Structures are given as C-alpha cells and as structure tokens.
Coordinates of C-alpha atoms in Angstrom, one line a residue:
Chain A
M1 CA 91.8 88.5 90.4
N2 CA 93.6 91.3 92.4
F3 CA 95.1 90.5 95.7
L4 CA 95.7 93.0 97.2
H5 CA 91.4 93.4 97.0
I6 CA 91.3 90.4 98.9
L7 CA 93.9 91.0 101.2
G8 CA 91.7 94.1 102.2
I9 CA 88.5 92.4 103.1
F10 CA 90.1 90.2 105.5
Y11 CA 92.8 92.3 106.8
R12 CA 89.3 95.2 107.3
N13 CA 87.3 91.7 109.8
I14 CA 90.3 90.7 111.6
V15 CA 90.9 93.7 112.4
I16 CA 87.6 94.1 114.4
I17 CA 87.1 90.4 115.7
R18 CA 91.1 90.8 117.1
R19 CA 89.6 94.1 119.1
S20 CA 85.9 93.2 120.2
V21 CA 85.2 90.9 123.0
P22 CA 82.0 90.2 122.0
K23 CA 83.4 89.1 118.7
L24 CA 85.8 86.7 121.0
F25 CA 83.5 84.8 122.9
S26 CA 81.2 84.6 119.7
L27 CA 84.3 82.5 118.6
F28 CA 85.0 80.5 121.6
G29 CA 82.9 80.9 124.8
F30 CA 79.7 79.5 122.8
I31 CA 82.1 76.3 121.7
T32 CA 83.7 76.0 126.0
V33 CA 80.1 76.5 127.3
E34 CA 78.9 73.9 124.3
L35 CA 81.2 71.5 124.8
F36 CA 81.1 71.3 128.2
L37 CA 76.9 70.4 128.2
W38 CA 77.1 67.8 125.4
G39 CA 79.9 66.7 127.2
F40 CA 78.0 66.3 130.9
I41 CA 75.2 64.8 128.2
T42 CA 77.6 62.4 127.5
L43 CA 78.6 61.3 130.8
W44 CA 75.3 60.7 132.1
V45 CA 74.3 58.8 128.7
K46 CA 77.6 56.3 128.9
T47 CA 76.0 55.8 132.4
V48 CA 73.1 54.5 130.8
A49 CA 73.5 53.0 128.5
P50 CA 74.1 49.4 128.4
A51 CA 77.9 48.0 129.7
D52 CA 77.8 45.2 126.3
G53 CA 77.7 48.4 124.0
N54 CA 79.9 49.2 121.3
Y55 CA 79.5 52.5 121.2
D56 CA 82.4 54.4 122.0
F57 CA 79.7 57.6 123.4
M58 CA 82.1 60.1 124.0
L59 CA 83.5 60.0 120.1
L60 CA 80.2 59.5 118.6
I61 CA 78.1 62.4 120.4
L62 CA 81.3 65.3 121.2
S63 CA 83.8 64.8 117.3
A64 CA 79.6 64.9 116.2
F65 CA 79.9 69.0 118.1
I66 CA 82.7 69.4 117.0
F67 CA 82.5 69.0 113.4
W68 CA 78.7 71.3 113.4
S69 CA 80.1 73.6 115.3
M70 CA 82.3 74.2 112.5
F71 CA 79.6 73.9 109.8
D72 CA 78.5 76.7 112.2
L73 CA 80.8 78.9 112.7
S74 CA 82.3 78.3 108.7
Q75 CA 78.0 79.6 108.0
R76 CA 78.2 82.6 110.6
S77 CA 81.6 83.9 110.3
F78 CA 80.9 84.1 106.6
G79 CA 77.3 85.4 106.8
V80 CA 78.7 88.1 109.9
S81 CA 81.5 89.1 107.6
F82 CA 79.2 90.4 105.6
L83 CA 76.1 91.7 108.1
E84 CA 79.5 93.7 110.3
E85 CA 79.3 95.6 106.0
V86 CA 76.2 96.5 106.7
W87 CA 75.2 97.5 110.3
S88 CA 78.2 100.1 109.6
R89 CA 76.8 100.8 106.5
N90 CA 79.5 100.6 104.3
I91 CA 78.3 98.3 102.3
I92 CA 77.8 101.5 99.6
N93 CA 81.9 101.8 99.2
L94 CA 82.9 98.0 98.9
F95 CA 79.7 97.2 96.1
A96 CA 80.9 101.0 94.5
S97 CA 84.6 99.8 94.9
P98 CA 86.3 97.9 91.3
V99 CA 86.2 95.2 94.6
K100 CA 84.9 91.7 92.4
L101 CA 81.6 89.2 93.7
S102 CA 84.9 86.6 93.3
E103 CA 87.4 88.7 95.7
L104 CA 84.6 89.7 97.7
I105 CA 83.9 85.6 98.7
L106 CA 87.0 84.5 98.6
G107 CA 87.9 87.6 101.5
F108 CA 85.2 86.0 103.1
V109 CA 86.1 82.0 102.5
L110 CA 88.9 83.4 104.1
I111 CA 88.6 85.3 106.6
G112 CA 86.4 82.3 108.0
V113 CA 89.2 79.4 107.4
A114 CA 90.8 81.4 109.4
Q115 CA 88.1 81.6 112.4
V116 CA 87.3 78.4 111.8
L117 CA 91.0 76.4 112.5
L118 CA 91.6 79.4 115.3
A119 CA 88.7 77.2 117.1
F120 CA 89.0 73.9 115.8
C121 CA 92.7 74.4 117.0
Y122 CA 91.0 75.2 120.3
V123 CA 88.2 73.6 121.0
T124 CA 90.4 70.2 120.3
P125 CA 92.6 70.5 123.2
L126 CA 89.7 71.8 125.7
A127 CA 88.1 68.0 124.8
F128 CA 91.1 65.8 125.3
L129 CA 91.7 67.9 128.6
L130 CA 88.0 67.7 129.6
Y131 CA 86.8 64.6 128.2
T132 CA 90.0 62.6 127.1
L133 CA 89.0 62.6 123.8
N134 CA 91.2 62.6 120.7
I135 CA 89.3 63.2 117.4
W136 CA 93.1 62.2 115.5
N137 CA 91.0 58.9 116.9
L138 CA 88.6 59.0 113.7
G139 CA 91.4 58.6 111.0
L140 CA 92.6 60.8 108.5
Y141 CA 89.6 60.4 106.1
I142 CA 87.8 63.5 108.5
I143 CA 89.8 65.6 106.5
P144 CA 87.3 65.2 103.3
F145 CA 84.7 65.9 105.8
F146 CA 85.7 68.9 107.3
M147 CA 86.5 70.0 104.1
N148 CA 82.8 68.8 102.9
I149 CA 81.7 71.3 106.2
L150 CA 83.4 74.5 105.7
V151 CA 82.5 75.0 102.0
F152 CA 78.6 74.1 102.9
G153 CA 78.4 76.3 105.3
W154 CA 80.4 78.4 103.1
V155 CA 77.7 78.3 100.5
L156 CA 74.1 78.4 103.4
G157 CA 76.6 82.0 103.8
V158 CA 76.5 82.6 100.2
V159 CA 72.2 82.4 100.3
T160 CA 72.1 84.3 103.8
I161 CA 74.1 87.3 101.8
G162 CA 71.2 86.9 98.6
L163 CA 68.7 87.3 101.6
V164 CA 70.4 89.8 103.2
V165 CA 70.6 91.4 100.0
R166 CA 67.5 91.3 99.0
L167 CA 65.2 91.1 102.4
G168 CA 67.5 94.3 103.7
P169 CA 69.3 94.4 107.5
S170 CA 66.0 93.1 108.8
A171 CA 67.5 89.9 107.3
D172 CA 70.3 89.7 109.0
I173 CA 68.2 86.7 111.9
F174 CA 69.2 84.3 108.7
A175 CA 72.8 83.8 109.0
F176 CA 72.4 82.6 113.3
F177 CA 69.6 80.8 111.9
I178 CA 70.1 78.6 109.2
P179 CA 72.6 76.1 110.9
F180 CA 69.8 75.3 113.5
L181 CA 67.4 75.4 111.2
L182 CA 68.8 72.1 108.8
L183 CA 70.3 70.4 112.7
P184 CA 67.2 68.0 113.2
F185 CA 67.5 67.4 110.1
S186 CA 71.5 66.5 109.4
A187 CA 71.7 63.3 111.5
V188 CA 74.4 65.1 114.1
Y189 CA 74.5 63.2 116.9
Y190 CA 71.7 60.1 115.4
P191 CA 71.3 57.7 113.1
I192 CA 68.6 58.8 110.4
S193 CA 67.3 55.5 110.6
V194 CA 65.7 57.6 113.5
F195 CA 63.3 59.4 111.0
P196 CA 60.3 58.0 109.6
P197 CA 61.3 56.9 105.8
L198 CA 59.5 59.7 104.4
L199 CA 61.8 62.7 105.8
Q200 CA 64.8 60.0 105.2
K201 CA 63.8 60.1 101.4
L202 CA 63.4 64.4 101.9
T203 CA 66.6 65.0 104.0
F204 CA 68.9 63.6 101.3
V205 CA 69.4 66.7 99.5
L206 CA 71.4 67.5 102.5
P207 CA 75.2 67.5 101.9
T208 CA 75.1 67.9 106.4
R209 CA 73.2 64.0 106.3
H210 CA 75.8 62.4 104.0
M211 CA 78.6 64.0 106.0
F212 CA 77.5 62.8 109.5
E213 CA 76.0 59.7 108.6
G214 CA 79.0 59.2 107.3
M215 CA 81.4 59.9 110.3
R216 CA 78.9 57.4 112.6
I217 CA 79.5 54.4 110.4
A218 CA 83.7 55.1 110.6
I219 CA 83.6 55.8 114.9
I220 CA 81.0 52.2 114.8
E221 CA 82.0 50.1 111.9
G222 CA 85.8 51.4 111.3
I223 CA 85.7 52.0 107.3
V224 CA 85.9 54.4 105.2
P225 CA 83.1 55.5 104.0
W226 CA 83.3 56.1 100.9
H227 CA 79.6 56.0 99.3
N228 CA 78.3 58.9 102.4
I229 CA 82.1 61.2 100.1
Y230 CA 80.6 61.4 97.3
W231 CA 77.4 62.3 98.0
A232 CA 78.7 64.8 100.4
S233 CA 80.9 66.2 98.0
A234 CA 79.1 66.0 94.0
L235 CA 75.9 67.4 96.5
N236 CA 77.9 70.0 97.4
L237 CA 79.2 70.3 94.3
I238 CA 75.7 71.4 93.1
C239 CA 75.0 73.7 96.3
V240 CA 77.8 75.7 95.4
L241 CA 76.6 76.1 92.4
L242 CA 73.4 77.1 93.1
G243 CA 74.2 79.0 95.5
F244 CA 76.2 81.6 93.8
L245 CA 73.7 81.9 90.9
F246 CA 71.1 82.7 93.9
L247 CA 73.3 85.2 95.1
Y248 CA 73.5 86.8 91.1
W249 CA 70.4 87.2 90.8
M250 CA 69.4 88.7 94.1
L251 CA 72.4 91.0 93.1
R252 CA 71.1 91.8 89.8
L253 CA 67.7 92.4 91.0
A254 CA 69.5 94.6 93.9
R255 CA 71.1 96.9 91.4
T256 CA 67.9 97.0 89.2
K257 CA 65.6 98.1 92.2
G258 CA 67.8 100.0 94.1
Y259 CA 67.9 97.6 96.9
L260 CA 71.1 98.2 97.9
S261 CA 71.2 101.8 98.9
R262 CA 67.6 100.3 101.0
L263 CA 70.9 98.9 103.0
V264 CA 72.0 101.6 104.7
Q265 CA 68.7 102.8 104.7
D266 CA 67.2 100.3 106.5
Chain B
M1 CA 70.6 131.9 68.6
P2 CA 67.1 131.7 70.9
F3 CA 67.0 133.3 75.0
F4 CA 66.2 129.6 76.0
A5 CA 66.8 126.0 74.2
A6 CA 65.1 123.4 74.8
P7 CA 67.7 120.0 75.1
A8 CA 67.8 117.8 72.5
C9 CA 67.2 115.0 73.6
R10 CA 64.0 115.8 74.6
G11 CA 62.6 117.9 71.5
E12 CA 60.0 119.7 74.1
E13 CA 60.4 123.8 74.3
S14 CA 60.0 124.5 77.5
P15 CA 61.4 128.2 78.6
L16 CA 63.0 126.9 81.9
H17 CA 65.3 124.9 79.1
F18 CA 68.4 126.3 78.6
V19 CA 71.5 123.7 77.6
E20 CA 74.0 126.1 76.3
T21 CA 76.3 125.2 73.2
Q22 CA 80.1 124.4 72.6
R23 CA 79.2 128.3 71.1
D24 CA 77.6 129.6 74.0
R25 CA 80.3 128.1 76.6
E26 CA 83.4 128.7 74.1
P27 CA 84.5 131.7 72.8
I28 CA 86.7 130.8 69.8
I29 CA 89.9 132.3 69.3
P30 CA 90.2 134.3 66.3
N31 CA 93.5 133.9 63.4
L32 CA 95.2 130.9 65.4
D33 CA 94.4 128.8 62.8
K34 CA 96.9 126.4 64.4
P35 CA 95.8 123.6 66.6
S36 CA 99.8 123.6 68.4
M37 CA 99.4 127.1 69.7
L38 CA 96.1 126.2 71.3
R39 CA 97.1 123.8 72.6
L40 CA 100.0 125.0 74.2
L41 CA 98.1 128.2 75.8
G42 CA 95.6 125.2 77.2
I43 CA 98.9 124.0 78.5
C44 CA 100.3 126.8 79.7
K45 CA 97.3 127.6 81.6
Q46 CA 96.3 124.2 82.9
T47 CA 100.2 124.3 84.4
L48 CA 99.9 128.3 86.1
Y49 CA 96.7 126.6 87.6
K50 CA 97.9 123.9 89.0
Y51 CA 102.0 125.8 89.8
L52 CA 99.2 128.2 91.7
C53 CA 97.4 125.1 93.8
C54 CA 100.0 123.1 94.3
C55 CA 102.7 125.3 95.8
Y56 CA 100.4 128.5 97.7
G57 CA 98.0 125.7 98.4
E58 CA 95.1 127.1 100.5
A59 CA 96.3 131.0 100.6
N60 CA 95.3 131.5 97.3
I61 CA 92.0 130.1 97.0
V62 CA 90.3 133.3 97.3
L63 CA 93.0 134.1 94.0
L64 CA 92.3 131.0 92.5
T65 CA 88.3 131.8 93.0
M66 CA 88.9 134.7 91.6
L67 CA 90.5 133.9 88.4
R68 CA 87.9 131.3 87.8
K69 CA 84.8 134.1 88.5
L70 CA 87.0 135.3 85.3
Q71 CA 87.1 132.0 83.2
F72 CA 90.7 132.6 82.8
F73 CA 90.8 128.7 84.4
T74 CA 87.7 127.0 81.8
F75 CA 90.1 126.2 79.8
S76 CA 87.2 127.0 77.3
S77 CA 89.2 127.8 74.1
I78 CA 88.1 125.1 71.0
S79 CA 90.4 123.3 69.9
V80 CA 91.7 123.1 74.1
S81 CA 88.3 121.6 74.8
T82 CA 89.1 119.0 72.3
L83 CA 91.7 118.2 72.7
M84 CA 91.1 116.8 76.5
T85 CA 89.6 113.6 77.4
T86 CA 86.0 112.8 78.0
V87 CA 86.5 111.5 81.3
L88 CA 82.6 111.0 81.1
S89 CA 79.8 110.2 78.8
V90 CA 76.2 110.3 80.0
R91 CA 73.9 109.4 77.1
N92 CA 70.1 109.2 76.6
L93 CA 70.1 107.8 80.7
T94 CA 67.2 106.6 82.0
K95 CA 65.8 105.2 85.8
Q96 CA 63.2 103.7 86.7
Y97 CA 61.4 102.3 89.9
N98 CA 57.8 100.9 88.8
N99 CA 55.7 104.3 88.2
L100 CA 58.4 106.7 89.0
T101 CA 61.1 108.3 86.6
A102 CA 63.6 109.1 88.8
V103 CA 65.4 110.3 85.9
N104 CA 64.8 111.2 82.7
R105 CA 67.1 110.8 79.7
I106 CA 69.6 113.2 80.3
S107 CA 72.7 113.6 78.9
F108 CA 75.7 114.7 79.9
E109 CA 80.4 115.3 79.9
I110 CA 82.1 116.0 82.2
K111 CA 86.2 116.8 80.5
E112 CA 89.5 116.2 82.3
G113 CA 89.9 119.1 84.7
E114 CA 86.4 119.7 85.0
I115 CA 84.5 120.1 88.0
V116 CA 80.9 120.2 87.2
S117 CA 77.8 120.2 89.1
L118 CA 74.6 118.0 89.6
L119 CA 71.9 120.3 91.5
G120 CA 68.2 120.1 92.6
P121 CA 66.4 120.1 94.2
N122 CA 65.6 117.1 96.7
G123 CA 63.9 113.8 94.4
A124 CA 65.2 115.5 91.6
G125 CA 67.6 112.8 90.9
K126 CA 70.7 113.6 91.7
T127 CA 71.9 110.9 94.2
T128 CA 70.1 108.4 91.4
T129 CA 72.6 109.3 88.9
I130 CA 75.8 109.0 91.1
Q131 CA 74.1 105.3 92.3
M132 CA 73.7 104.2 88.0
L133 CA 77.2 106.4 88.0
L134 CA 78.9 104.2 90.3
A135 CA 77.2 101.1 89.6
L136 CA 75.1 100.3 92.0
V137 CA 72.2 100.5 90.6
S138 CA 71.2 99.6 87.1
P139 CA 70.3 102.5 84.2
T140 CA 66.7 101.0 82.9
S141 CA 68.1 102.6 79.3
G142 CA 70.5 104.8 78.3
D143 CA 74.3 104.7 77.9
I144 CA 77.2 105.3 80.6
E145 CA 80.6 105.8 79.1
I146 CA 83.8 106.7 80.9
F147 CA 87.2 107.4 79.5
G148 CA 85.3 106.0 76.8
K149 CA 85.1 102.3 78.0
N150 CA 81.5 101.1 78.9
L151 CA 80.2 101.2 82.2
K152 CA 78.1 98.5 82.8
E153 CA 81.3 96.2 80.2
H154 CA 84.1 96.8 82.4
R155 CA 82.8 98.2 85.7
E156 CA 86.2 96.7 87.8
E157 CA 88.4 98.6 86.1
L158 CA 86.4 101.5 85.7
L159 CA 84.9 102.4 90.2
S160 CA 89.7 101.5 90.3
M161 CA 89.7 105.3 88.5
M162 CA 86.7 106.2 90.5
N163 CA 85.9 107.0 94.0
F164 CA 83.0 109.1 95.6
T165 CA 82.1 109.8 99.2
G166 CA 78.6 110.7 100.2
P167 CA 76.4 110.8 103.2
Y168 CA 74.5 107.6 102.8
S169 CA 78.0 105.9 103.1
L170 CA 80.0 106.2 106.4
L171 CA 83.1 104.7 106.8
P172 CA 82.7 101.5 109.1
Y173 CA 83.2 102.5 112.8
N174 CA 85.0 99.9 113.9
L175 CA 87.2 101.2 113.0
T176 CA 90.6 103.8 113.3
P177 CA 91.0 106.3 110.8
K178 CA 93.8 104.5 109.6
E179 CA 93.3 101.9 109.4
G180 CA 89.9 102.5 107.2
L181 CA 92.0 104.2 105.0
T182 CA 94.8 100.7 104.9
V183 CA 91.4 98.8 104.1
F184 CA 90.6 100.9 101.2
A185 CA 93.6 101.3 99.7
L186 CA 94.1 98.1 99.7
L187 CA 90.0 98.1 97.9
Y188 CA 91.3 99.8 94.8
G189 CA 94.1 98.5 94.9
V190 CA 97.2 100.8 96.5
R191 CA 100.3 98.9 96.1
D192 CA 101.6 100.8 99.0
Y193 CA 98.5 100.9 100.9
K194 CA 100.4 102.3 104.4
D195 CA 102.1 105.2 103.2
R196 CA 99.0 106.1 100.9
A197 CA 96.8 105.9 104.2
K198 CA 99.4 108.3 106.4
F199 CA 100.2 110.7 103.7
L200 CA 96.6 110.9 104.1
L201 CA 95.8 111.2 107.2
D202 CA 98.2 114.0 107.2
E203 CA 96.9 115.5 103.7
F204 CA 93.4 116.2 106.1
D205 CA 94.9 116.7 109.0
L206 CA 93.5 113.0 110.6
A207 CA 97.2 112.3 112.1
G208 CA 95.5 113.6 115.5
L209 CA 93.1 111.0 115.1
A210 CA 94.8 108.1 112.9
N211 CA 94.3 105.6 116.2
K212 CA 90.7 106.9 117.9
K213 CA 87.8 105.2 116.8
I214 CA 85.9 106.1 113.7
G215 CA 82.7 106.1 115.7
Q216 CA 83.6 108.6 118.2
L217 CA 85.1 111.2 115.5
S218 CA 83.2 114.2 114.6
S219 CA 80.2 114.7 111.7
G220 CA 82.9 116.9 110.2
E221 CA 85.7 115.3 111.2
H222 CA 84.3 111.9 109.9
M223 CA 83.1 114.1 106.8
R224 CA 86.9 114.7 106.4
L225 CA 87.4 111.0 106.5
G226 CA 85.1 110.8 104.2
V227 CA 86.8 112.8 101.5
A228 CA 90.4 111.4 102.5
K229 CA 89.3 107.7 101.4
A230 CA 87.3 109.5 97.9
F231 CA 91.5 110.3 97.2
V232 CA 92.9 107.5 99.1
N233 CA 93.5 105.8 94.7
N234 CA 94.1 109.5 93.5
P235 CA 91.0 108.9 91.2
R236 CA 90.1 110.5 87.4
L237 CA 86.9 110.9 88.1
L238 CA 85.2 112.1 91.2
L239 CA 81.8 112.2 92.7
L240 CA 81.1 113.8 95.8
D241 CA 77.9 113.8 96.9
E242 CA 77.6 117.4 99.3
P243 CA 81.2 117.0 100.8
T244 CA 80.8 119.8 103.3
A245 CA 77.0 119.0 105.0
S246 CA 76.5 119.8 108.1
L247 CA 80.5 121.3 108.2
D248 CA 80.2 125.1 109.9
P249 CA 81.9 127.6 107.2
A250 CA 85.1 128.2 108.0
I251 CA 85.4 123.9 108.5
A252 CA 84.0 123.9 105.1
Q253 CA 85.8 125.3 103.4
E254 CA 89.3 124.6 104.3
L255 CA 87.9 120.8 103.5
R256 CA 86.9 122.9 99.9
A257 CA 89.9 123.9 99.0
K258 CA 92.3 121.1 100.3
I259 CA 89.7 119.1 97.3
L260 CA 90.5 120.9 95.4
K261 CA 93.9 121.2 95.6
R262 CA 93.9 117.7 95.5
V263 CA 91.5 117.8 92.4
Q264 CA 94.0 119.7 90.3
E265 CA 97.8 117.4 91.7
S266 CA 95.4 114.5 89.8
S267 CA 93.9 116.2 86.4
G268 CA 91.2 113.8 87.5
A269 CA 87.3 115.7 86.8
V270 CA 84.6 115.4 89.7
L271 CA 81.0 115.9 90.0
W272 CA 79.9 118.0 92.5
T273 CA 76.6 118.3 94.2
S274 CA 75.2 120.1 97.2
H275 CA 72.5 122.5 98.2
N276 CA 74.9 125.3 99.1
M277 CA 75.0 127.4 96.3
R278 CA 78.1 130.1 97.0
E279 CA 79.9 126.9 97.4
I280 CA 78.8 125.7 93.7
E281 CA 78.9 129.0 92.8
T282 CA 83.3 128.8 94.1
V283 CA 84.2 125.4 92.6
S284 CA 81.5 124.5 90.1
D285 CA 83.5 125.0 85.7
R286 CA 79.5 124.0 85.0
I287 CA 76.4 123.2 86.5
V288 CA 73.5 120.2 85.6
F289 CA 70.3 121.2 86.9
L290 CA 68.3 118.7 87.8
S291 CA 64.6 118.8 87.9
R292 CA 62.2 116.0 88.2
G293 CA 64.8 113.6 86.7
Q294 CA 65.3 116.0 83.8
I295 CA 68.1 118.3 82.7
I296 CA 66.9 121.2 82.9
A297 CA 69.7 123.8 82.1
D298 CA 73.4 123.0 81.8
A299 CA 76.1 126.4 81.7
T300 CA 78.8 127.6 83.6
P301 CA 77.3 129.7 86.8
Q302 CA 77.9 132.8 85.0
T303 CA 76.6 132.3 81.7
L304 CA 73.5 130.9 84.5
K305 CA 73.2 134.0 85.7
K306 CA 73.2 136.2 82.4
R307 CA 70.4 133.8 81.1
F308 CA 68.2 133.9 83.6
G309 CA 69.3 137.8 85.0
Q310 CA 70.2 137.1 88.1
E311 CA 72.4 137.6 90.4
D312 CA 72.0 134.7 92.9
L313 CA 72.8 131.3 92.0
E314 CA 70.2 130.3 95.1
E315 CA 67.6 132.2 93.2
I316 CA 67.7 130.6 90.0
F317 CA 67.4 127.2 91.8
I318 CA 65.3 128.4 93.6
T319 CA 63.2 129.4 90.7
I320 CA 63.7 126.3 88.8
A321 CA 63.0 124.2 91.7
K322 CA 59.5 125.5 91.7
K323 CA 58.7 125.1 88.0
P324 CA 57.4 122.4 86.9
T325 CA 59.1 121.1 84.1
S326 CA 57.2 118.4 82.2
K327 CA 54.0 116.2 81.5
S328 CA 54.7 113.0 81.5
L329 CA 56.4 113.5 85.1

C-alpha cells in the first residue's frame, strides 16, 4: 500500500470539490433544502398526531432523514469520484498508473469520509438551530449505525463503479439512482410492520433495513438494539465481500473485452 | 541472406515480411575480442550522446539527428547491444475480440536507450498493443516482459517504471496543469511531487499556464502537458502514442527535441507511434511495421529504405499498408 497513491486520489478530488460551486451545492445545498422539507412535514405530523402519543416525531423523522442523507452521500461521493475520472476522460491515465485497486478504493473512502463528515457537521447544528433537534440524544450507539451506513454506502459505490466499467459512461445514472431504489424498502421513515409479510422477509437481506429499524427502536423504546446492530454488521460484511468480488470480476472482464478504452470513447 | 525474410513466429512466406536480424543491423567489429574494450566503446558513445543532448539541448538536435542517420548512435556493435538490458520483450502477443484478431502473434524487443517506432495503418493494432503494454487490455495469449519481469504478475511495480501519453487519454479538464502534474506525481509515487511538478512545468514551457484550467488549454498546450505528464516519474520505458499529432511543425519539432533530451537524460527506452514519417525517421533507432495485427517488418529506417528500394519512408508505409499480409486476416 503506497500512501502517496492514496494521497493522489484524495488530492485530485478535494481540489475539484473545493472550487466547484455545483459540487459544494450538492454537498450542502440539497441537504439544506431537504431539511426544510422534512422539517415542515414533521411539524405538520406533530399537529395531527394523537396528543397522547409517545413518539418524538422530530427526532424520529429528522434523524432518519439525516442518516439517510449520510448514506446517500457516502454512496454518491464514491460513485461520483470515479465518474469524475470517466467524465474528464482521465480514466485511462488512472488505470495505466501503478495505483492498486485497493489504493483507489481507499482514496475514494477517504473522500467519502471527508464529505460525509463535512455534511454531518453542517446539518446537525442546522437541525438544532431550526427545529431544536439534538441528534446526540440518540446516544453513543449511533456510532455503530453511522459506521454501518457509511460502509454500505461505499459498497454500493463499489457496485456503481463495476456497473460503469461494464456498461460504459451512460451507466452514470446508477450513481444517483441506487440509493433511491433502496429507499422504500429500507424502512427509513416507517417501521417494517407496514410492509406486507412477503416484503418483510425479502427486505431482511438489506443492511439498511436493520440500521433504520434499530435506530427507531432506540428512539422509541430507549434500549440498545443489539440484534439490529449485529444483523446490519453481518450483512454489511457479506455485502463488502460481494461488492469487491463484483468489481474485481467487472475489471477483469473489462481488461479482457477492452471495455476500459471504451470508457473514454462513449 | 535472403532479401526478404519471413518472421520466424509465423513460419509463413510473404514478400512483404521483413524482420532484420542482429547480423543485418549490427556490424561486427573485427579483431576486438575483448568484451571490455567493446563495452568501453559503447559507453563512450552513449556518454557523448548524452553530453551533446544535455549540454546543447535543442540547438544540437540537427547534429544529433545527423549522427543518428549515420548510425553513429545506434549503439549497435554486437557486444554493446548484448550487454544492454532488454527493457521490453514481447513474445507471440495476441489479442482476439470474438472473430477479430486485433494483434496476431507479434514478437519484438526494445533495449535500453533504444527508440523503436511502431508503425502501421489505422486498425493495424498499434493502440491495442500499447494498451496491452499498459495492462489496460489483457492479451489472449503471449507474454510481455519488462525488465525481465512478467507484466501480469508485477503490474504495479512495472507500471511505476513506465509512463505514456496518447490521444485517447486526456488530462483532467477541471484541474490546472500544476495540480494535474502534482496528482500524477503522487499517483506514480514520486516523493518530491511538488518539486517534480514545478520542474516539468518549467521544462515544457508550461509555467505561464500553471494556474489555468486544463480544459482551457489549446490542443498544442494540452499535448505538451500530456508529454510532461509522461515524464513525471522519470520512466525507464516510455510509450508515446502520436505525441505530436495535431501540432504545427514548429511546435512538433520543439516538443520532439524536448522528448529526446529527456529520454537521453534518463537512459530510457521508447516505443513511439506516429503517422508523421519524417518524425519517425528522425527519432527512430528501429521501426516495427504492423499491418492487420502482424509485424511485417522490423529494421532500422536506413535498412528499410535500402531493402524496399525507396528513399521515402512514407512510400514504404503506403506500399506495406496496401498489401494484404495473411490469409487468416
């Protein structure tokens, strides 16, 4: 593992994020707009919900929104970092350099961590300012949930890279589409009990379902949902292995079939 | 010695197949049976070449070209040649895409200090060959060895000793040349990456454009930057795919001079492709002609001209490009 290679990947991405207004907007702008949207919805839900309800809707919905945004951002930052090389037709230079796949992934992980931390440090005080929401009320066990969310986002980022390598630059839509596809089945804003029985069984394989269900249990019942933490972590581990195998397979196929050069021709 | 020799790897006779042997290319120096004497001669020649390149640079390019043409600097006495390290060795390299054979059992070598040109018409398999040498495309069969190590097994190690520039790989448009070179210096593991980027900006007259976005550079400036990037790690094997395409003759000549100077300084080996026959004649120690995926000639420019009875390399190119080479293709 060469630290300079990882620094190269990190530096390249940080430079363009730092001075690109659209990229800064995608980091801070969307989340601000959505915070307003979900904040107003929650305020309205609070007014129509039964007065004797035990639910802290503000904490339930807005913390779910913040964590989903972090998941979305970790996946997107990963996919977009790779796509940036494809869009700027630099991908051949990258693959012809001595950078190992593990170094490339680690560079993207660092970029993802930096972006997620920046967004998190921005949105949590904003949520407190606008709705007096203190996300740290969840306790320190938000850390394993947070870690699982980040890791699953990166796994989907790895899958996105594999799909772009296989299908060409036109597959860039996956970088933005995959989290959206998982959103309804991850029980982010509602409990899994609202799913039909079959869907409840099918969605068991999604780490996101266990993460968000666990967080809801923690908020409502005030207990540490170890069961959900274990399942989320175990499924995440399997997904990491499968994601890397998928990317490795796609790259091998790309080298055999000549797909890499197609990435700069499409 | 027959006028035309069929390449050994194909075992198939064709009037256009000509692969020069060591004996064709390298005059035997008689009465010098002490290898140390020959080695000394080779070292003297190389030192003189480097001295001329480094001390007088571009101003001396005419003299260097003349001396190359006189084969003074081919470093070709048998003993010197055999003592020189084989940088690149390609053996029976084949790439097949379904029914299309893009590269068909090609074999060639590049020794230290050699500039070998890979020529051929469009679709001959030049870019596929270069992409296989860069590990971007896996060969269907055959071996690539760089400094005696298999590319497949030592990919990262060997790529750190190589570099390339080609029309299919642009540099990131949203970075400045300074940032771009810094990034590539890091990606190639150069420890003093900031100094290296600065040095290359100065060396390739890009200092004035250091903070302009790459996307705003002219094609000539972009090409110069691409070549500068190719030298970011002081490569010992350089692959230059049409490095002066789309440049006006004056800028192309200037860039060529810079490339030659840097190559001689680093004692590197170069595989060069171009459609500019004058350029090829100026820079090449040897030319490998590729047509429809096969090597059909491998010799010095002078020998090729002599053998084909043509004064102009372009005429030889046209002759070769128009002829079919194999029934299988």
